[in-house]
Coordinates of N, CA, C and O in Angstrom, one line a residue:
X387 N 113.4 40.8 120.7 CA 112.1 41.5 120.8 C 111.2 40.9 119.7 O 111.6 40.7 118.5
X388 N 109.9 40.6 120.0 CA 109.0 40.1 119.0 C 108.6 41.1 118.0 O 108.6 42.3 118.3
X389 N 108.2 40.7 116.8 CA 107.8 41.6 115.7 C 106.5 42.3 116.1 O 105.6 41.7 116.7
X390 N 106.4 43.5 115.8 CA 105.2 44.3 116.1 C 104.0 43.8 115.4 O 104.0 43.4 114.2
X391 N 102.9 43.9 116.1 CA 101.6 43.5 115.5 C 100.6 44.7 115.5 O 99.4 44.5 115.3
X392 N 101.1 45.9 115.8 CA 100.3 47.1 116.0 C 100.6 48.2 115.0 O 100.1 49.3 115.2
X393 N 101.4 48.0 114.0 CA 101.7 49.0 113.0 C 100.4 49.4 112.2 O 99.4 48.6 112.2
X394 N 100.4 50.5 111.6 CA 99.2 51.0 110.9 C 99.5 51.3 109.4 O 100.7 51.5 109.1
X395 N 98.5 51.4 108.6 CA 98.6 51.9 107.3 C 98.0 53.3 107.2 O 97.5 53.8 108.2
X396 N 98.0 53.9 106.1 CA 97.4 55.2 105.9 C 95.9 55.2 105.6 O 95.4 56.3 105.4
X397 N 95.3 54.1 105.7 CA 93.9 54.0 105.2 C 92.9 54.8 106.1 O 91.9 55.2 105.6
X398 N 93.3 55.1 107.3 CA 92.4 55.8 108.2 C 92.8 57.3 108.4 O 92.2 58.0 109.3
X399 N 93.8 57.7 107.7 CA 94.3 59.1 107.8 C 93.2 60.1 107.7 O 92.4 60.1 106.8
X400 N 93.2 61.0 108.6 CA 92.3 62.2 108.5 C 93.2 63.4 108.6 O 94.1 63.5 109.4
X401 N 92.9 64.4 107.7 CA 93.7 65.6 107.6 C 92.7 66.8 107.7 O 91.7 66.8 107.0
X402 N 93.0 67.8 108.5 CA 92.2 69.0 108.7 C 93.1 70.2 108.6 O 94.2 70.2 108.9
X403 N 92.4 71.3 108.2 CA 93.1 72.6 108.1 C 92.2 73.6 108.8 O 91.0 73.5 108.9
X404 N 92.8 74.7 109.2 CA 92.1 75.8 109.9 C 92.7 77.1 109.6 O 94.0 77.2 109.4
X405 N 91.9 78.2 109.6 CA 92.4 79.5 109.4 C 92.6 80.2 110.8 O 93.2 81.3 110.8
X406 N 92.1 79.6 111.9 CA 92.2 80.3 113.2 C 92.6 79.3 114.3 O 92.8 79.8 115.4
X407 N 92.8 78.1 114.1 CA 93.3 77.1 115.1 C 92.2 76.6 116.0 O 92.5 75.8 116.9
X408 N 90.9 77.0 115.7 CA 89.8 76.5 116.5 C 88.7 75.9 115.7 O 88.0 75.0 116.2
X409 N 88.5 76.4 114.5 CA 87.5 75.8 113.6 C 88.2 75.0 112.5 O 89.0 75.6 111.8
X410 N 87.9 73.7 112.5 CA 88.7 72.8 111.6 C 87.8 72.3 110.4 O 86.7 72.0 110.6
X411 N 88.4 72.3 109.2 CA 87.8 71.8 108.0 C 88.4 70.5 107.6 O 89.7 70.4 107.5
X412 N 87.6 69.4 107.5 CA 88.1 68.1 107.1 C 88.5 68.1 105.6 O 87.6 68.4 104.8
X413 N 89.8 67.9 105.3 CA 90.2 67.8 103.9 C 90.7 66.4 103.5 O 91.4 66.2 102.5
X414 N 90.2 65.4 104.3 CA 90.6 64.1 104.1 C 90.2 63.5 102.7 O 90.9 62.7 102.1
X415 N 89.1 64.0 102.2 CA 88.6 63.6 100.9 C 89.4 64.1 99.7 O 89.3 63.7 98.6
X416 N 90.4 65.0 100.0 CA 91.3 65.6 99.0 C 92.7 65.2 99.3 O 93.5 65.1 98.4
X417 N 93.1 65.1 100.6 CA 94.5 64.8 101.0 C 94.9 63.4 100.5 O 94.2 62.5 100.6
X418 N 96.1 63.4 100.0 CA 96.7 62.1 99.5 C 98.0 61.7 100.3 O 98.3 60.5 100.3
X419 N 98.6 62.7 100.9 CA 99.9 62.4 101.5 C 100.3 63.5 102.5 O 100.0 64.7 102.3
X420 N 100.9 63.1 103.6 CA 101.4 64.1 104.6 C 102.9 63.7 104.9 O 103.2 62.5 105.1
X421 N 103.7 64.7 104.8 CA 105.1 64.4 105.2 C 105.7 65.6 106.0 O 105.2 66.7 105.9
X422 N 106.7 65.2 106.8 CA 107.3 66.2 107.7 C 108.8 66.3 107.4 O 109.5 65.3 107.1
X423 N 109.3 67.5 107.5 CA 110.8 67.7 107.4 C 111.2 68.8 108.4 O 110.3 69.6 108.8
X424 N 112.5 68.9 108.6 CA 113.0 69.9 109.5 C 112.8 69.6 110.9 O 112.6 68.4 111.3
X425 N 112.8 70.6 111.8 CA 112.7 70.3 113.2 C 113.9 69.8 113.9 O 113.8 69.5 115.1
X426 N 115.0 69.8 113.2 CA 116.2 69.2 113.9 C 116.6 70.1 115.0 O 116.5 71.3 115.0
X427 N 117.1 69.5 116.1 CA 117.6 70.2 117.2 C 119.1 70.6 116.9 O 119.9 69.8 116.5
X428 N 119.4 71.9 117.2 CA 120.7 72.4 117.0 C 121.6 71.8 118.1 O 121.2 71.6 119.3
X429 N 122.8 71.4 117.8 CA 123.7 70.9 118.7 C 125.0 71.7 118.7 O 125.3 72.3 117.7
X430 N 125.7 71.7 119.7 CA 127.0 72.4 119.8 C 128.1 71.5 120.4 O 127.8 70.7 121.3
X431 N 129.2 71.6 119.8 CA 130.4 70.8 120.3 C 131.6 71.7 120.5 O 131.8 72.7 119.8
X432 N 132.4 71.3 121.4 CA 133.7 72.0 121.6 C 134.6 71.0 122.2 O 134.3 70.3 123.2
X433 N 135.8 71.0 121.6 CA 136.9 70.1 122.2 C 137.6 71.0 123.2 O 137.8 72.2 123.1
X434 N 138.1 70.3 124.3 CA 138.9 70.9 125.3 C 140.3 70.4 125.1 O 140.6 69.4 124.4
X435 N 141.2 71.0 125.8 CA 142.6 70.6 125.8 C 142.8 69.2 126.3 O 143.6 68.4 125.9
X436 N 141.9 68.8 127.3 CA 142.0 67.5 127.9 C 140.9 66.6 127.4 O 139.7 67.0 127.4
X437 N 141.2 65.5 126.8 CA 140.2 64.6 126.3 C 140.2 64.5 124.8 O 140.7 65.4 124.1
X438 N 139.7 63.3 124.4 CA 139.8 63.0 122.9 C 138.4 63.3 122.2 O 138.3 63.3 121.0
X439 N 137.4 63.4 123.0 CA 136.0 63.7 122.4 C 135.5 65.0 122.9 O 135.9 65.6 123.9
X440 N 134.6 65.6 122.1 CA 134.1 66.9 122.4 C 133.0 66.9 123.5 O 132.4 65.9 123.7
X441 N 132.8 68.1 124.0 CA 131.7 68.3 124.9 C 130.5 68.5 123.9 O 130.6 69.3 122.9
X442 N 129.4 67.9 124.1 CA 128.2 68.0 123.2 C 127.0 68.4 124.0 O 126.7 67.9 125.0
X443 N 126.4 69.5 123.5 CA 125.3 70.1 124.2 C 124.1 70.2 123.2 O 124.3 70.4 122.0
X444 N 122.9 70.1 123.8 CA 121.7 70.3 123.0 C 121.3 71.7 123.0 O 121.3 72.4 124.0
X445 N 120.9 72.2 121.8 CA 120.4 73.6 121.7 C 118.9 73.6 121.4 O 118.2 72.6 121.7
X446 N 118.4 74.6 120.7 CA 117.0 74.7 120.4 C 116.6 74.0 119.1 O 117.5 73.6 118.4
X447 N 115.3 73.8 118.9 CA 114.8 73.1 117.7 C 114.6 74.1 116.6 O 114.2 75.2 116.8
X448 N 114.8 73.7 115.4 CA 114.5 74.5 114.2 C 113.0 74.3 113.8 O 112.3 73.5 114.4
X449 N 112.5 75.2 113.0 CA 111.1 75.1 112.5 C 110.9 73.8 111.8 O 111.8 73.1 111.3
X450 N 109.6 73.4 111.7 CA 109.2 72.2 111.1 C 108.4 72.5 109.8 O 107.6 73.5 109.8
X451 N 108.6 71.8 108.8 CA 107.8 71.9 107.6 C 106.9 70.7 107.4 O 107.3 69.6 107.4
X452 N 105.6 71.0 107.3 CA 104.6 69.9 107.1 C 104.1 70.1 105.7 O 103.6 71.2 105.3
X453 N 104.2 69.1 104.9 CA 103.8 69.1 103.5 C 102.6 68.2 103.3 O 102.6 67.0 103.6
X454 N 101.5 68.8 102.7 CA 100.3 68.0 102.4 C 100.0 68.1 101.0 O 99.9 69.2 100.4
X455 N 99.9 66.9 100.3 CA 99.6 66.8 98.9 C 98.1 66.6 98.9 O 97.6 65.7 99.6
X456 N 97.3 67.4 98.1 CA 95.9 67.2 98.0 C 95.4 67.3 96.5 O 96.2 67.8 95.7
X457 N 94.2 66.8 96.3 CA 93.6 67.0 95.0 C 93.3 68.5 94.8 O 92.9 69.2 95.8
X458 N 93.4 69.0 93.6 CA 93.0 70.4 93.3 C 91.5 70.4 93.1 O 91.0 69.6 92.2
X459 N 90.8 71.3 93.8 CA 89.4 71.5 93.5 C 89.1 73.0 93.5 O 89.9 73.8 94.0
X460 N 88.1 73.4 92.9 CA 87.7 74.8 92.9 C 86.4 75.1 93.7 O 85.7 76.0 93.4
X461 N 86.2 74.2 94.7 CA 85.1 74.4 95.6 C 85.6 75.2 96.8 O 86.6 74.9 97.4
X462 N 84.8 76.1 97.2 CA 85.2 77.0 98.4 C 85.3 76.2 99.6 O 84.7 75.1 99.8
X463 N 86.2 76.6 100.5 CA 86.5 76.0 101.8 C 87.0 74.6 101.7 O 86.8 73.8 102.7
X464 N 87.6 74.3 100.6 CA 88.4 73.0 100.6 C 89.9 73.3 100.6 O 90.2 74.5 100.8
X465 N 90.7 72.3 100.5 CA 92.1 72.5 100.7 C 92.7 73.6 99.9 O 93.4 74.5 100.5
X466 N 92.5 73.7 98.6 CA 93.1 74.7 97.8 C 92.6 76.1 98.3 O 93.5 77.0 98.4
X467 N 91.4 76.3 98.4 CA 90.8 77.6 98.7 C 91.4 78.3 100.0 O 91.9 79.4 99.9
X468 N 91.4 77.5 101.1 CA 91.9 78.1 102.3 C 93.4 78.3 102.3 O 93.9 79.2 102.8
X469 N 94.1 77.3 101.8 CA 95.6 77.4 101.7 C 96.0 78.5 100.8 O 97.0 79.2 101.1
X470 N 95.4 78.7 99.7 CA 95.7 79.7 98.8 C 95.5 81.1 99.4 O 96.3 82.0 99.3
X471 N 94.3 81.2 100.1 CA 94.0 82.5 100.8 C 95.1 82.8 101.8 O 95.6 83.9 102.0
X472 N 95.6 81.8 102.6 CA 96.6 82.0 103.6 C 97.9 82.4 102.9 O 98.7 83.3 103.4
X473 N 98.3 81.8 101.8 CA 99.5 82.1 101.0 C 99.4 83.5 100.5 O 100.3 84.3 100.8
X474 N 98.4 83.9 99.8 CA 98.3 85.2 99.2 C 98.2 86.3 100.2 O 98.7 87.4 100.0
X475 N 97.5 86.0 101.3 CA 97.3 87.1 102.4 C 98.4 87.1 103.4 O 98.4 87.9 104.3
X476 N 99.3 86.1 103.3 CA 100.4 85.9 104.4 C 99.7 85.8 105.8 O 100.2 86.3 106.8
X477 N 98.6 85.0 105.8 CA 97.8 84.8 107.0 C 98.3 83.5 107.7 O 98.8 82.6 107.1
X478 N 98.0 83.5 109.0 CA 98.3 82.2 109.7 C 97.5 81.1 109.2 O 96.3 81.3 108.8
X479 N 98.0 79.9 109.2 CA 97.3 78.7 108.8 C 97.7 77.6 109.7 O 98.8 77.5 110.2
X480 N 96.8 76.6 109.9 CA 97.0 75.5 110.8 C 96.7 74.2 110.1 O 95.7 74.2 109.3
X481 N 97.4 73.2 110.4 CA 97.1 71.8 109.9 C 97.2 70.9 111.0 O 97.9 71.0 112.0
X482 N 96.3 69.8 110.9 CA 96.5 68.7 111.9 C 96.1 67.4 111.2 O 95.3 67.4 110.2
X483 N 96.6 66.3 111.7 CA 96.3 65.1 111.1 C 96.3 64.0 112.2 O 96.9 64.1 113.2
X484 N 95.5 63.0 111.9 CA 95.2 61.8 112.8 C 95.6 60.6 112.0 O 94.8 60.1 111.1
X485 N 96.8 60.0 112.2 CA 97.3 58.9 111.4 C 96.3 57.7 111.4 O 96.2 57.0 110.4
X486 N 95.7 57.5 112.5 CA 94.8 56.3 112.7 C 93.4 56.6 112.8 O 92.5 55.8 113.2
X487 N 93.0 57.8 112.4 CA 91.6 58.3 112.4 C 91.3 59.0 113.7 O 92.1 59.2 114.6
X488 N 90.0 59.4 113.8 CA 89.6 60.3 114.9 C 89.0 59.5 116.1 O 88.4 60.2 117.0
X489 N 89.1 58.2 116.2 CA 88.5 57.5 117.3 C 89.2 58.0 118.6 O 90.5 58.3 118.6
X490 N 88.5 58.2 119.7 CA 89.0 58.7 120.9 C 90.2 57.9 121.3 O 90.3 56.7 121.2
X491 N 91.2 58.6 121.8 CA 92.5 58.1 122.3 C 93.5 57.8 121.2 O 94.7 57.6 121.4
X492 N 93.1 57.8 119.9 CA 94.1 57.8 118.8 C 94.9 59.1 118.9 O 94.4 60.1 119.4
X493 N 96.1 59.1 118.3 CA 96.9 60.3 118.3 C 96.5 61.3 117.2 O 96.2 60.9 116.1
X494 N 96.7 62.6 117.5 CA 96.6 63.6 116.5 C 97.8 64.5 116.7 O 98.4 64.6 117.7
X495 N 98.2 65.1 115.5 CA 99.4 66.0 115.5 C 98.9 67.4 114.9 O 98.3 67.4 113.8
X496 N 99.1 68.4 115.7 CA 98.5 69.7 115.4 C 99.7 70.7 115.3 O 100.5 70.8 116.2
X497 N 99.7 71.5 114.2 CA 100.7 72.5 114.1 C 100.4 73.8 114.9 O 99.2 74.1 115.1
X498 N 101.4 74.5 115.3 CA 101.2 75.9 115.8 C 100.9 76.7 114.6 O 100.9 76.2 113.4
X499 N 100.5 78.0 114.8 CA 100.2 78.8 113.6 C 101.4 78.8 112.7 O 102.6 78.9 113.1
X500 N 101.2 78.6 111.4 CA 102.2 78.5 110.5 C 102.0 79.4 109.3 O 101.0 80.1 109.2
X501 N 103.0 79.4 108.4 CA 102.9 80.2 107.2 C 103.0 79.2 106.0 O 103.9 78.4 105.9
X502 N 102.0 79.4 105.1 CA 102.1 78.7 103.8 C 103.2 79.3 103.0 O 103.1 80.4 102.5
X503 N 104.2 78.5 102.7 CA 105.4 79.1 102.1 C 105.4 79.1 100.6 O 106.1 79.8 99.9
X504 N 104.6 78.2 100.0 CA 104.6 78.1 98.5 C 103.3 78.5 97.9 O 102.3 78.4 98.5
X505 N 103.4 78.9 96.6 CA 102.2 79.1 95.9 C 101.5 77.8 95.7 O 102.2 76.8 95.3
X506 N 100.2 77.7 96.0 CA 99.6 76.4 95.9 C 98.8 76.2 94.5 O 98.0 75.3 94.4
X507 N 99.1 77.0 93.6 CA 98.5 76.9 92.3 C 98.8 75.6 91.7 O 99.9 75.0 91.8
X508 N 97.9 75.0 90.9 CA 98.0 73.7 90.4 C 99.0 73.6 89.2 O 99.0 74.5 88.3
X509 N 99.8 72.5 89.1 CA 100.5 72.1 87.9 C 99.6 71.2 87.2 O 99.0 70.3 87.8
X510 N 99.5 71.3 85.9 CA 98.6 70.5 85.1 C 99.3 70.0 83.8 O 100.0 70.7 83.1
X511 N 99.2 68.7 83.6 CA 99.7 68.0 82.4 C 98.5 67.6 81.6 O 97.7 66.7 82.0
X512 N 98.3 68.3 80.5 CA 97.1 68.0 79.7 C 97.1 66.7 79.0 O 96.0 66.2 78.6
X513 N 98.2 66.0 79.0 CA 98.2 64.6 78.4 C 97.9 63.6 79.4 O 97.8 62.4 79.1
X514 N 97.8 63.9 80.7 CA 97.6 62.9 81.7 C 96.1 62.9 82.1 O 95.4 63.9 82.2
X515 N 95.7 61.7 82.5 CA 94.3 61.5 83.0 C 94.3 61.5 84.5 O 93.3 61.3 85.1
X516 N 95.5 61.7 85.1 CA 95.6 61.7 86.6 C 94.9 62.9 87.2 O 94.9 64.0 86.5
X517 N 94.4 62.8 88.4 CA 93.8 64.0 89.1 C 94.9 65.1 89.2 O 96.1 64.8 89.4
X518 N 94.5 66.3 89.1 CA 95.4 67.4 89.3 C 95.6 67.6 90.8 O 94.7 67.6 91.6
X519 N 96.9 67.8 91.2 CA 97.3 67.9 92.6 C 97.8 69.3 92.9 O 98.3 70.0 92.0
X520 N 97.8 69.6 94.2 CA 98.5 70.8 94.7 C 99.3 70.3 95.9 O 99.0 69.3 96.5
X521 N 100.2 71.1 96.3 CA 101.0 70.8 97.5 C 101.0 72.0 98.4 O 101.3 73.1 98.0
X522 N 100.6 71.8 99.6 CA 100.6 72.8 100.7 C 101.9 72.6 101.5 O 102.0 71.5 102.1
X523 N 102.7 73.6 101.5 CA 103.9 73.5 102.3 C 103.8 74.6 103.5 O 103.8 75.8 103.2
X524 N 103.6 74.1 104.7 CA 103.4 74.9 105.8 C 104.6 74.9 106.7 O 105.0 73.8 107.2
X525 N 105.2 76.0 107.0 CA 106.3 76.1 108.0 C 105.7 76.6 109.3 O 105.0 77.5 109.4
X526 N 106.1 75.8 110.4 CA 105.5 76.1 111.7 C 106.6 76.0 112.8 O 107.6 75.3 112.5
X527 N 106.4 76.6 113.9 CA 107.4 76.5 114.9 C 107.4 75.2 115.7 O 108.4 74.8 116.3
X528 N 106.2 74.6 115.7 CA 106.1 73.3 116.5 C 104.9 72.5 116.0 O 103.9 73.1 115.5
X529 N 104.9 71.2 116.3 CA 103.8 70.3 116.1 C 103.6 69.7 117.5 O 104.6 69.2 118.1
X530 N 102.4 69.7 118.0 CA 102.1 69.0 119.3 C 101.3 67.7 119.1 O 100.5 67.6 118.2
X531 N 101.6 66.8 119.9 CA 100.9 65.5 119.9 C 99.9 65.5 121.0 O 100.1 66.0 122.1
X532 N 98.7 65.0 120.6 CA 97.6 64.9 121.6 C 96.7 63.8 121.3 O 96.9 63.1 120.2
X533 N 95.7 63.5 122.1 CA 94.7 62.5 121.8 C 93.6 63.0 121.1 O 93.1 64.1 121.3
X534 N 93.1 62.2 120.1 CA 91.8 62.6 119.4 C 90.7 62.5 120.5 O 90.7 61.7 121.4
X535 N 89.8 63.4 120.3 CA 88.7 63.5 121.2 C 87.3 63.4 120.5 O 87.2 63.6 119.3

């Protein structure tokens, strides 16, 4: 197989968050990284008296954790403000991202209603000149893939 010529970098990444799943706020100017964990499908195995290998069956999927690292700001309706409100109020929160940007037909990944699991308060090192960061850890039941529109 020939080497791919269509891979992408993160330079066009767009990240958005929502408190209701329909009105989205662009947090790309603050977001620095998106990562996914979890979502593994449960499997089951059982050996029978006849045969050397187990019967293997697929079960259901576990929840998915989407982690977004962003700059800490104290401006309303930016990443920290909405995520912190969701955490403190135990309110539903949504995230979506477009790895290649929002041009039509590019892919987007959108969470189902999720729960912000962690306190999003900033860690600060007074000796550092680096921007202060926060991490939003959202647990959700699913992420759907769709086309940017």
